XYZ file of C-alpha atoms in Angstrom:
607
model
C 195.500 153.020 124.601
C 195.200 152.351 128.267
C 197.255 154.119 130.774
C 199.202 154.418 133.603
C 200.588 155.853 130.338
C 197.709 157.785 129.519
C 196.991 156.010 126.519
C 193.582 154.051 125.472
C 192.006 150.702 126.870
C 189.666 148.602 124.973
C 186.100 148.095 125.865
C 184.134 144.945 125.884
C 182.225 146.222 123.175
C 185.690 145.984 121.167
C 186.246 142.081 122.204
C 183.219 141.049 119.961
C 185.757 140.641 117.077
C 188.971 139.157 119.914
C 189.472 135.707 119.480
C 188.905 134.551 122.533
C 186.233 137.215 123.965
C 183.199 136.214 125.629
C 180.123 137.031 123.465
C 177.733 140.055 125.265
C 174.486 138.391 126.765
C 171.236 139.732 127.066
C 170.754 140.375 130.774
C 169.648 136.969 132.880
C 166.921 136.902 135.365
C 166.346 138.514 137.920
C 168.480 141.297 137.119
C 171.904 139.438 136.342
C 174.212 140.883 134.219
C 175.150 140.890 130.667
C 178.012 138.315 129.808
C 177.718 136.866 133.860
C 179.808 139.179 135.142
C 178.204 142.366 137.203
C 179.891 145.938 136.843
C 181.530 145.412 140.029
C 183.954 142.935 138.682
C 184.885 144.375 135.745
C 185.718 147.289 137.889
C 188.786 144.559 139.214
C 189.051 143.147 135.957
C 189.576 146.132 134.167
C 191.853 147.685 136.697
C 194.063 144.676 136.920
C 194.087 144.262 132.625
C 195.034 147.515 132.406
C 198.116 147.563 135.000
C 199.619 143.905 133.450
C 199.586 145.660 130.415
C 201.286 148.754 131.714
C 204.381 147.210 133.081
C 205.102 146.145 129.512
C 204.726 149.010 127.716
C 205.401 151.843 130.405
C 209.256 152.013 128.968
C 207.868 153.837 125.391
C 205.281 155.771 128.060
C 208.817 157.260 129.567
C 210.516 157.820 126.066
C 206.761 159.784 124.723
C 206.636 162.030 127.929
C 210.427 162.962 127.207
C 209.860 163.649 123.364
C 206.627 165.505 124.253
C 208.587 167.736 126.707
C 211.372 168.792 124.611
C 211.728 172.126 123.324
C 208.851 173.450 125.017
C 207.790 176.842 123.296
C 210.693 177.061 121.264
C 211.083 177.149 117.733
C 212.451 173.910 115.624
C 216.059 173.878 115.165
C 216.741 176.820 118.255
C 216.992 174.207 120.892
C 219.436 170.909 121.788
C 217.585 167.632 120.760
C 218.844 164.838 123.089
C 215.809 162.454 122.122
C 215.900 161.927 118.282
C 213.273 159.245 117.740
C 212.163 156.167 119.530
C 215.071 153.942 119.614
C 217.844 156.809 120.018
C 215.673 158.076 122.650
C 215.593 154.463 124.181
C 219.081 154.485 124.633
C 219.550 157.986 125.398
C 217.388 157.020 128.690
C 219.368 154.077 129.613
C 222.425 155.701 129.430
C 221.753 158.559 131.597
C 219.068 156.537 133.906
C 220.133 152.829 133.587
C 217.822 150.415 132.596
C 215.697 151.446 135.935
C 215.319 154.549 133.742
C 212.787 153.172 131.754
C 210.016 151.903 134.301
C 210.179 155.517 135.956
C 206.893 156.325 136.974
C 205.761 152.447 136.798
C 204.051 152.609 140.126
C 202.116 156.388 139.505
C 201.520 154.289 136.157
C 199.689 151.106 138.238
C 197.483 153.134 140.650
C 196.520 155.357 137.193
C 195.623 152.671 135.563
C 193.578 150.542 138.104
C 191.817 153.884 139.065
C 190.957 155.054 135.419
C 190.660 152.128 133.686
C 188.904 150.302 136.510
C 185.757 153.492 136.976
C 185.537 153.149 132.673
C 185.011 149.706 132.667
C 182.737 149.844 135.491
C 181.010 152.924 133.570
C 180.956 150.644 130.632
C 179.964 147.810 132.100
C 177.065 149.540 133.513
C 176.241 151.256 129.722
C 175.874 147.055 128.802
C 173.890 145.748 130.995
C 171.309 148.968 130.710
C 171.074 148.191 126.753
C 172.420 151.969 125.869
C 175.493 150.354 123.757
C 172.681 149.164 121.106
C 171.507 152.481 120.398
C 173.054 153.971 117.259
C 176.206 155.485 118.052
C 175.474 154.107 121.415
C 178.848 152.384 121.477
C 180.858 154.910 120.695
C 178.917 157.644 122.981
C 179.606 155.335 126.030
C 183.062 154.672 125.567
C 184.062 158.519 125.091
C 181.369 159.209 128.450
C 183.238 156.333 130.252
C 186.812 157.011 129.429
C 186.025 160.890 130.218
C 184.806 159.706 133.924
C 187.919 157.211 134.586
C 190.348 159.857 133.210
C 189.267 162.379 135.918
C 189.098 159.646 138.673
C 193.049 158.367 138.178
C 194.153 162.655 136.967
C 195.833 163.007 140.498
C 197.972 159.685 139.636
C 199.111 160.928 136.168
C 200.050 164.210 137.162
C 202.124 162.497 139.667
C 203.425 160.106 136.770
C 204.395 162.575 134.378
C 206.745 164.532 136.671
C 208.720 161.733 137.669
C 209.074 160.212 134.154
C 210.310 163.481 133.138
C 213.034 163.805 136.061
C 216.886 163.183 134.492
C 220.212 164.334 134.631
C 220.477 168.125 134.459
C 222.284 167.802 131.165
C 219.654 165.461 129.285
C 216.643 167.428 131.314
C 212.994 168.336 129.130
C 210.581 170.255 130.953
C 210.004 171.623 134.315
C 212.553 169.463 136.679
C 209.841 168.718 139.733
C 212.656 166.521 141.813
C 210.319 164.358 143.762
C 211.880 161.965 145.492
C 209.011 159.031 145.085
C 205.133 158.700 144.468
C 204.671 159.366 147.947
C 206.661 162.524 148.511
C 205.286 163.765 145.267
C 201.229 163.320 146.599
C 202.598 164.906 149.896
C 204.415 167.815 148.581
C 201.602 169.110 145.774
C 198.857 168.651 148.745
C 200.872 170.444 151.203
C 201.496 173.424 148.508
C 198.414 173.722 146.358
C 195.586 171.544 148.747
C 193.514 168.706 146.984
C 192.328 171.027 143.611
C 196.466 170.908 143.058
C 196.005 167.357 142.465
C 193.421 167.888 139.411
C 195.792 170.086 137.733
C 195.839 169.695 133.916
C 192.625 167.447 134.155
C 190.888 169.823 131.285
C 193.882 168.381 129.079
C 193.330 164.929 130.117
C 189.912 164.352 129.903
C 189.274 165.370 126.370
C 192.139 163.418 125.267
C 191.038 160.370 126.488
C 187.424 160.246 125.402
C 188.619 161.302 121.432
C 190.952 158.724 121.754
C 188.562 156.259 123.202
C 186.185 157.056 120.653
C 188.199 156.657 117.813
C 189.278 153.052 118.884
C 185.905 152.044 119.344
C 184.948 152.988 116.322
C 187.916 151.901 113.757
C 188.985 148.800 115.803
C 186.677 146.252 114.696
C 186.403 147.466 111.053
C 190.450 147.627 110.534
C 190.535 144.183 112.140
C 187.899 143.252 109.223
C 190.088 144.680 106.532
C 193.268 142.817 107.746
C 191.175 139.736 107.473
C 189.910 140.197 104.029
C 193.324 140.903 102.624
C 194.009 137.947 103.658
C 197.005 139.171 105.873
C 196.450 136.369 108.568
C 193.867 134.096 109.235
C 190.514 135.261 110.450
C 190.255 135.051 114.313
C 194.162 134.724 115.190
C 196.388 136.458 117.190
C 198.411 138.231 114.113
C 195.188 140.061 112.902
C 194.056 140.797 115.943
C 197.600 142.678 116.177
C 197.579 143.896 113.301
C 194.069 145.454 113.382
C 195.326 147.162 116.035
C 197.910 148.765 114.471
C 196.012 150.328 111.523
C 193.407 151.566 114.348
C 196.148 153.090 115.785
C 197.131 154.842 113.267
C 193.625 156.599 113.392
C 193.866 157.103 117.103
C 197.657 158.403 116.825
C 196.832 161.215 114.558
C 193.819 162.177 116.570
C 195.154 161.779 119.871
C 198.427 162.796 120.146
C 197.723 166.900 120.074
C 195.445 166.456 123.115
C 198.311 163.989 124.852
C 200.978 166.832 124.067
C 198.564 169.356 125.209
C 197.740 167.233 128.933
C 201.485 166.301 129.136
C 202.420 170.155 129.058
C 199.579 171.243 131.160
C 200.529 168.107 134.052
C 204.141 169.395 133.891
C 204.371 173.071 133.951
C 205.850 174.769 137.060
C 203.113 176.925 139.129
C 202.569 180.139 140.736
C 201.900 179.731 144.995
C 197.964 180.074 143.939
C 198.082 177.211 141.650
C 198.199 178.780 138.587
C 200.259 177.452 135.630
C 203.380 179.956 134.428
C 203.366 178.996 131.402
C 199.936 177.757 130.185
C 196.351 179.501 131.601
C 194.339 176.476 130.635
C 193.580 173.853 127.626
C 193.294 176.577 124.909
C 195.810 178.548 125.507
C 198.566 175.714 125.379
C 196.691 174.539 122.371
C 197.044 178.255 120.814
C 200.698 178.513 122.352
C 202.187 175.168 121.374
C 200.737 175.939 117.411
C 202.037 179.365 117.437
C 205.745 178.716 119.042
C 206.358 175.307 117.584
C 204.338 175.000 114.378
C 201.318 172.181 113.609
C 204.174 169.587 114.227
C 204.845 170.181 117.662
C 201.704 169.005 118.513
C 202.814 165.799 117.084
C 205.830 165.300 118.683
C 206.292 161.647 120.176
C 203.600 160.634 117.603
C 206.274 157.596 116.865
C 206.209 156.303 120.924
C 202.240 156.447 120.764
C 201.480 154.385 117.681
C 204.147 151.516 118.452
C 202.786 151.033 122.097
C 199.002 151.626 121.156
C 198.715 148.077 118.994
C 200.719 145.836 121.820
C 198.914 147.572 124.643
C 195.505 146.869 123.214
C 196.305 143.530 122.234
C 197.499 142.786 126.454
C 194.603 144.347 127.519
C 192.318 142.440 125.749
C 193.851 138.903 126.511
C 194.284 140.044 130.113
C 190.866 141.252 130.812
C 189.389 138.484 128.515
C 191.049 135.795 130.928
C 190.792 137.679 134.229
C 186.870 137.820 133.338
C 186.683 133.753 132.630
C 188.304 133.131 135.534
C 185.294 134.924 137.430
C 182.547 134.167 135.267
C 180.049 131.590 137.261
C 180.401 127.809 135.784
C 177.416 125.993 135.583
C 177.655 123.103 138.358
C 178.364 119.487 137.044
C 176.192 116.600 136.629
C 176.074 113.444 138.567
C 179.080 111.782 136.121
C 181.036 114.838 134.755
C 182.683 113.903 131.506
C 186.465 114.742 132.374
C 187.342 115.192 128.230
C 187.055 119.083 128.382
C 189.370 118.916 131.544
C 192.009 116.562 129.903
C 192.116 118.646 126.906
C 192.651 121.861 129.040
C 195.207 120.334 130.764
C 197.285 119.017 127.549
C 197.070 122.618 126.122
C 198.395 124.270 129.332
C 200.058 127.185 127.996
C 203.709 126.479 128.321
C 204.994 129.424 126.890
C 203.350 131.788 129.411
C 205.467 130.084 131.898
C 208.438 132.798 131.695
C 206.318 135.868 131.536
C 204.036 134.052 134.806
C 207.743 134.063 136.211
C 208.473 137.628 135.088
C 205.200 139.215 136.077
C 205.152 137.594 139.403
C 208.772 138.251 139.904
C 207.965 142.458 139.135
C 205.056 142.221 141.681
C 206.959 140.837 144.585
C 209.956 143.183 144.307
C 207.618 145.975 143.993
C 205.380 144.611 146.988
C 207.671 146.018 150.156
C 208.584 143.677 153.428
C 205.577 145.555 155.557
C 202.929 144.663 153.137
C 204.320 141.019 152.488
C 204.489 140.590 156.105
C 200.631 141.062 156.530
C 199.756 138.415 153.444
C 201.863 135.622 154.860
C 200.252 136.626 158.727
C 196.801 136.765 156.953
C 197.195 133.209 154.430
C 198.481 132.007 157.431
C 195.719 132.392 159.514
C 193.322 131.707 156.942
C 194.829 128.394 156.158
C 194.768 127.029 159.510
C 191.223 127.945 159.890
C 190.223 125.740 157.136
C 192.707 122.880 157.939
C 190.884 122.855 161.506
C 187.085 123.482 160.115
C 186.746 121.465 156.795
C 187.740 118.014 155.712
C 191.529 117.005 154.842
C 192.863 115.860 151.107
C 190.876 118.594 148.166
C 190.732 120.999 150.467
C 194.588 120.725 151.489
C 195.110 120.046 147.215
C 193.263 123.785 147.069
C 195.271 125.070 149.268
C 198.815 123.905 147.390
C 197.347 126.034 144.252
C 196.133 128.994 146.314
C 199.343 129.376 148.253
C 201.417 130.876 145.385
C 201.385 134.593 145.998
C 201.865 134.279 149.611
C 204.349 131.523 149.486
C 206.133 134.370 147.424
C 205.226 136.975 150.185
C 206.393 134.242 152.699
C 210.167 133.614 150.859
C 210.630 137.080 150.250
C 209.969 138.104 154.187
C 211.724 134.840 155.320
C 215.270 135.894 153.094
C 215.076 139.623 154.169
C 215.289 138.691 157.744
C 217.619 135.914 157.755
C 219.852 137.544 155.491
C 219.331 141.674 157.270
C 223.039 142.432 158.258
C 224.911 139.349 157.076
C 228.004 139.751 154.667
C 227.583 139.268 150.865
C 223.656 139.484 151.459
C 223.133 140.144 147.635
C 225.242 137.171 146.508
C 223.159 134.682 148.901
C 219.792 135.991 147.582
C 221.189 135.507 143.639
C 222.264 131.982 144.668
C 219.137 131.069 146.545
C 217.032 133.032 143.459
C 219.369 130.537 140.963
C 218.388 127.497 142.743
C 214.797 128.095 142.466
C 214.930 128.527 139.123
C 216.892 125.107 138.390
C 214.326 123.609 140.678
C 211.302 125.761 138.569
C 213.355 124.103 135.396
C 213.385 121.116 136.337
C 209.718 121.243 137.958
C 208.673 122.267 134.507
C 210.223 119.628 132.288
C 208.796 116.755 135.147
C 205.531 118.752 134.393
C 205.729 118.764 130.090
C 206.650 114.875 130.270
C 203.629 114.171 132.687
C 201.113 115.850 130.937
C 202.232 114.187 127.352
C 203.419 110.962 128.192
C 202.557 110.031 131.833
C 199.593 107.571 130.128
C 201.072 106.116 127.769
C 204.264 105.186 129.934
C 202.227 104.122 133.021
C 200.184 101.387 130.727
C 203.140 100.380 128.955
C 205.891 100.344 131.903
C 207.946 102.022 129.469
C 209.238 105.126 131.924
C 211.286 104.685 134.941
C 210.046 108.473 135.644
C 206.391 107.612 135.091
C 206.295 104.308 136.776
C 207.539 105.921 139.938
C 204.882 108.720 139.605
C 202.630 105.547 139.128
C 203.674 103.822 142.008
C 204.605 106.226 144.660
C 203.133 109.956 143.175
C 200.652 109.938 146.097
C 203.386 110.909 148.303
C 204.225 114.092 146.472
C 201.309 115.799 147.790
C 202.470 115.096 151.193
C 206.101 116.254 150.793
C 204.673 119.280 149.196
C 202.642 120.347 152.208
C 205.556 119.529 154.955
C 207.932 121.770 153.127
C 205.462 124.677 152.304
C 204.410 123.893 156.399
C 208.245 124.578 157.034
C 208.412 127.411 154.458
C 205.371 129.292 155.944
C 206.672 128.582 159.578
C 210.010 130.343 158.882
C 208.105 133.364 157.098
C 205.659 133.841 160.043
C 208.156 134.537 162.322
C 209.675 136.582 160.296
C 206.587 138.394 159.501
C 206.080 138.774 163.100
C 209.226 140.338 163.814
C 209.215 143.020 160.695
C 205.821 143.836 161.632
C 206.783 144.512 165.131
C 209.879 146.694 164.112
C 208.187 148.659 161.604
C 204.685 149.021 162.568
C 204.570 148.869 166.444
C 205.909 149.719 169.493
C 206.423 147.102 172.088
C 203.759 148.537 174.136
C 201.273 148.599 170.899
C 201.887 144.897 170.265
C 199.078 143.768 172.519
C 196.423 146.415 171.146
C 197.197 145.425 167.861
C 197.693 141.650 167.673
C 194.350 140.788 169.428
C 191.545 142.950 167.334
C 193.254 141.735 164.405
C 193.342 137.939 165.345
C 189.824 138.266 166.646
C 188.345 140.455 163.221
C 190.352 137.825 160.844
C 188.920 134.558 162.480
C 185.566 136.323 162.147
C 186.367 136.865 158.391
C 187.707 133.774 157.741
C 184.290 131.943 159.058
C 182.139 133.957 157.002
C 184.433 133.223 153.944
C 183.880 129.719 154.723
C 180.178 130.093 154.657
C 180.562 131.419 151.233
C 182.666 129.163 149.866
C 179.815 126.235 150.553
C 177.461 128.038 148.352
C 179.615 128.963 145.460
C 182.167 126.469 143.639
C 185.289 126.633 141.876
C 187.171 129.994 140.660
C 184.217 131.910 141.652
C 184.940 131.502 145.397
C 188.355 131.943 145.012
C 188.159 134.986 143.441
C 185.847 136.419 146.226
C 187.906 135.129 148.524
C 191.012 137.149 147.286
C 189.181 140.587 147.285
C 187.816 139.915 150.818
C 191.411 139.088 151.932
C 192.975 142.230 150.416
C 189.956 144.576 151.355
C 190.697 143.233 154.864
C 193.913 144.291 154.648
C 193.345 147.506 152.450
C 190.792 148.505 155.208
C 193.672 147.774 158.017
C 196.361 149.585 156.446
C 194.312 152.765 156.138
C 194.664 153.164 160.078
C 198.553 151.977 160.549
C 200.067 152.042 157.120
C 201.323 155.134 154.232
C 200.346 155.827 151.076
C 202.952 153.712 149.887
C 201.156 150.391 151.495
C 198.161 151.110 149.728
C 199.904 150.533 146.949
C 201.407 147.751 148.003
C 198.287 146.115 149.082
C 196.887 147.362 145.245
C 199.982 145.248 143.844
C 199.009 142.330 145.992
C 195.815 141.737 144.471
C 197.170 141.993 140.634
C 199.606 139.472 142.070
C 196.978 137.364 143.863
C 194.673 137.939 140.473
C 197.715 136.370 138.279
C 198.464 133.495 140.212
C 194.730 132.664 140.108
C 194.578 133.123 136.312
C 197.539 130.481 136.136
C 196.202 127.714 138.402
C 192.342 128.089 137.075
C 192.179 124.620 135.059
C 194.127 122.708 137.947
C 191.210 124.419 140.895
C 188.829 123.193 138.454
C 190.027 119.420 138.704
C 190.276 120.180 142.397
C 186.370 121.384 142.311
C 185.450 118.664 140.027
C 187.323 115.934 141.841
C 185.841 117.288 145.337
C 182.240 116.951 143.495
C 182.589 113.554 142.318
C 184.093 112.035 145.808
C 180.787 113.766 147.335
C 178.910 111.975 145.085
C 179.898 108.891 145.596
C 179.466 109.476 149.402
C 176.080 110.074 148.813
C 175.231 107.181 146.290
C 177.132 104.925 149.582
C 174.745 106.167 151.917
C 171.466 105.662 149.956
C-alpha cells in the first residue's frame, strides 16, 4: 500500500507479472540504466504514481485513521462507537464533515506520498541497476531497506496528515483533537512548539510498518497473482487477475501490517508534553505493550476492514500509473528514413476512450487544488516559453506541439482569467457553473467529433459518404488555425490577469520592477537552453525534461517569494503537467514523426 495514506506501493520488481510492465534490462553501455530509465526519473515517476493513486483512495485512508483512533486505551464495550465498520463509518463522515470530509488530509496525503514513495523508488531503482535485486532474497531485502528510507523522508508529512484526518465535530471526535487550521498552520505550529525533531515524531512507528508491509507485498504479490491465474479465475495477464492478485496479497499484508499502522497512527496522534514527549505513549514498545494490555490482541486490528479494501485498488493504480508515466519517458529509438505509420494508426484507433472522464476528473482535482498565485506563474512562464519558440524555430509541427503541450496551462490560464473577471461581480458562482457547463458540452461534443474521426473519417472521405468527414476532408486544415487564434485570445486574457494577481498578491508596486526584470531575463535564458536540448532529444523525452525544468524554475523561484503552501502548489503542477503529457503521448509522437519525415524529404530535395 502506498501512502499519503501510509499504506504500501509496489516496486518495479512487482510489475514483472503487470500486464503492461516494462521487462527489467540488464544495464546498457556505458553505464545506462536498467529498463532505460535512470533512478532519477523514477524518483518523479514514483512520486507522481503514488499521489494519482492517493486521491482515489485517500477517502478509506480518512475512515482507517478514525477507526484506528477510537477508543484509545479503553476496554471493548466501555466506550461510544460512532464508526461501526467501513461503510457506516463512510457515512458517519459525510454526515458530520460533508462529502469534503472524506479527502481531509488529501494534500498532507500528496506531499507524503511524492516524498516517500518518490526516495523508495529512487532507492529501488538504484538496488536494480546495481544487480542487488538478483541476489536471493535480494528483492525482498531492498524493498523493506527502500520503503524504510522513503517512510522517514515523507514522516513530517504524515504526522501532519493524521491530525487533520482525525479533526471532527466534538460529538463524533477519536483521538487527540489537534485543531489545525490547514497543512500550513499545522508545519508552522509543531516547528514553532517542539523545533524540527517535533516533526519526526512517531517515525519509530512508521518506519517498521512500512518496510514489513513492503516486504510482505513483494514477496506474496507475484505468487497470489499466479494462483488466481491457475484457478482459472480470469485470464492470465488481464486486468481482473491482476486485481485480484492483489487482493489475496493483501490479505497477507493486512494481517501483518495493520498492528504496526495502529501502533504509528497512535504514536503520530498523541498530545505532548512542552519537551516533546508523548503523554500517553513513551515510544514504539510501549504503545505496542499498552494497546495489547488495555484493548486486547484485537485492538491492534482495528480498521483492518479500511486497509485490505484500499490495499488491492491502490496497488493496482499505482502500477498502471507508474507503468505509463515511465513509457512516456523511456527513450524511443529514432525512426528510419520511411517510418511505417501502422504502429501509429493502431495507437491511435485504440485511444483509450474511457479514460476520458477520469483525465477530466483528475485534471479537474489538480486545478482546484492548484491556488490563483501558483496558476498565475504557469500561464506567465508557458507564456513566455511559447513565444520564444514561435520567434526561434520554424512555424506548423512546432505550433501542432504546442496545441498538445498547452493543456495544463491553458487550464492554469482559464482558471486565472475567470477569477479575475468574475472577483466581486454578483452571482460569481452561478457564472463559473455555466461557463464550467459549456465546456463540457463543447468537451462532449469535441469527443464524439473525435470517436467518429478516428473510426470512420477513412472510410467516409474515400466514399463521400459523410457530410461531417467530407468537410474535415475539404476544409480540416483550417482547424489548426482557429485553434491557435482562440488559445492566442485565451492566453492573452489570462496573462493579464496573471499579471495583475501576481502584482496584488506577491508585490508591492515599488517591488514590481525588481521582480519582473531578473525573472524575464533568467526565463529567456532557460528557455534557450531548453531549446538546445530539445534538438538533441526527440519526442516525449524532451517534453518530459522540459516540464521538470519549467517547474524546478518555478519551484526554485517560489522558495524566495512564495509559502509553504506554493510549494505545494508548484508539486501539484507537475502531477498535472505529468497527466496531461501521459494523455497526449501518441498524438506528440505523430507530431515527432511527422516533423521527421517533412525533414527528410527536405533533405532528399536538396541532394
Amino acid at each position: 500500500m502506498a501512502v499519503g495514506t501510509g499504506a504500501l506501493g509496489p516496486f518495479p520488481a512487482a510489475l514483472h507479472d503487470f500486464p503492461y510492465a516494462p521487462q527489467p534490462a540488464a544495464p546498457g553501455p556505458h553505464g545506462a540504466p536498467a529498463g532505460g530509465v535512470p533512478p532519477a526519473a523514477d524518483l518523479v515517476l514514483g512520486a507522481a504514481a503514488g499521489c494519482m493513486a492517493c486521491v482515489l483512495t485517500n477517502p478509506l485512508e480518512v475512515v482507517k485513521t478514525r477507526l484506528q483512533l477510537q477508543g484509545e486505551l479503553r476496554a471493548p464495550g466501555t466506550y461510544p462507537r460512532p464508526y461501526r465498520g467501513v461503510l457506516r463509518a463512510v457515512g458517519a463522515v459525510c454526515r458530520n464533515d460533508g462529502l469534503r470530509g472524506l479527502q481531509k488530509g488529501l494534500a498532507a496525503g500528496l506531499l507524503y506520498q511524492g516524498l516517500m514513495n518518490g526516495v523508495r523508488f529512487y532507492c529501488y531503482s538504484c538496488a536494480l541497476d546495481a544487480g542487488w535485486t538478483g541476489w536471493p532474497g535480494g528483492t525482498v531485502v531492498a524493498g523493506a531497506v527502500a520503503g524504510a528510507v522513503g517512510a522517514f523522508v515523507g514522516s513530517p508529512a504524515y504526522l501532519v496528515k493524521t491530525h487533520l484526518q482525525a479533526q471532527t465535530l466534538s460529538a463524533v471526535a477519536v483521538g487527540h483533537q489537534h485543531n489545525h487550521e490547514s497543512i500550513s498552520d499545522a508545519f508552522g505550529s509543531i516547528y514553532r512548539q517542539h523545533g524540527v525533531a517535533g516533526l519526526w515524531r512517531g517515525v519509530s512507528g512508521a518506519v517498521p510498518r512500512v518496510a514489513v508491509g513492503s516486504a510482505v507485498q513483494l514477496a506474496t504479490f507475484a505468487s497470489a497473482k499466479d494462483w488466481v491465474c491457475q484457478h482459472q479465475w480470469f485470464g492470465d495477464g488481464s486486468w481482473a487477475a491482476v486485481l485480484a492478485g492483489g487482493m489475496v496479497s493483501g490479505v497477507a499484508v493486512a494481517v501483518t501490517m495493520t498492528p504496526f499502522d495502529v501502533v504509528s497512527t497512535r504514536l503520530y496522534n498523541q498530545p505532548v508534553e512542552a519537551d516533546g514527549t508523548g503523554k500517553l505513549y513513551r515510544g514504539f514498545l510501549d504503545c505496542f505493550a499498552q494497546i495489547s494490555s488495555k484493548e486486547g490482541l484485537l485492538g491492534l486490528y482495528k480498521g483492518i476492514g479500511a486497509v485490505y479494501l484500499r490495499l488491492g485498488p491502490h496497488t493496482v493504480l499505482s502500477l498502471f500509473f507508474w507503468d505509463e508515466l515511465r513509457r512516456m519517458v523511456r527513450p524511443q529509438p529514432p525512426p528510419g528514413p520511411d517510418p511505417a505509420r501502422q504502429d501509429l494508426r493502431a495507437a491511435l484507433g485504440a485511444w483509450r476512450w474511457a479514460l476520458e472522464p477520469l483525465h477530466v476528473l483528475l485534471l479537474t482535482a489538480v486545478l482546484a487544488l492548484v491556488g490563483s498565485r501558483v496558476a498565475a506563474l504557469v500561464v506567465l512562464e508557458f507564456s513566455l516559453r511559447a513565444v520564444s519558440i514561435l520567434l526561434s524555430l520554424s512555424k506548423g509541427a512546432h505550433s501542432i506541439q504546442l496545441l498538445l503541450l498547452c493543456q495544463f496551462s491553458l487550464g492554469c490560464g482559464l482558471s486565472c482569467g475567470l477569477s479575475f473577471l468574475l472577483e466581486g461581480a454578483p452571482h460569481g458562482t452561478c457564472n463559473l457553473l455555466l461557463a464550467a457547463g459549456l465546456a463540457g458540452l463543447l468537451a462532449v461534443h469535441a469527443l464524439r467529433l473525435a470517436l467518429h474521426t478516428c473510426t470512420l473519417y477513412e472510410l467516409h472521405s474515400r466514399a463521400q459518404y459523410c457530410g461531417v468527414c467530407m468537410l474535415l476532408l475539404t476544409s480540416g486544415h483550417g482547424v489548426p488555425r482557429l485553434l491557435r487564434r482562440a488559445l492566442l485570445v485565451a492566453f492573452v486574457v489570462a496573462d493579464l490577469a496573471a499579471i495583475a494577481l501576481i502584482n496584488r498578491d506577491f508585490l508591492s508596486a515599488a517591488e514590481a520592477v525588481r521582480f519582473w526584470t531578473p525573472l524575464t531575463i533568467c526565463y529567456t535564458l532557460l528557455v534557450v537552453y531548453m531549446q538546445e536540448e530539445q534538438r538533441s532529444s526527440t519526442g516525449r523525452q524532451s517534453a518530459y525534461q522540459t516540464v521538470l525544468v519549467r517547474m524546478g524554475g518555478l519551484f526554485i523561484l517560489l522558495l524566495t517569494v512564495g509559502r509553504w503552501t506554493d510549494i505545494l502548489h508548484i508539486f501539484l503542477s507537475l502531477l498535472g503537467e505529468l497527466w496531461c503529457l501521459l494523455h497526449t503521448g501518441v498524438l506528440l509522437e505523430a507530431c515527432r514523426l511527422q516533423d521527421f519525415a517533412q525533414q527528410h524529404r527536405a533533405t532528399s530535395r536538396s541532394s
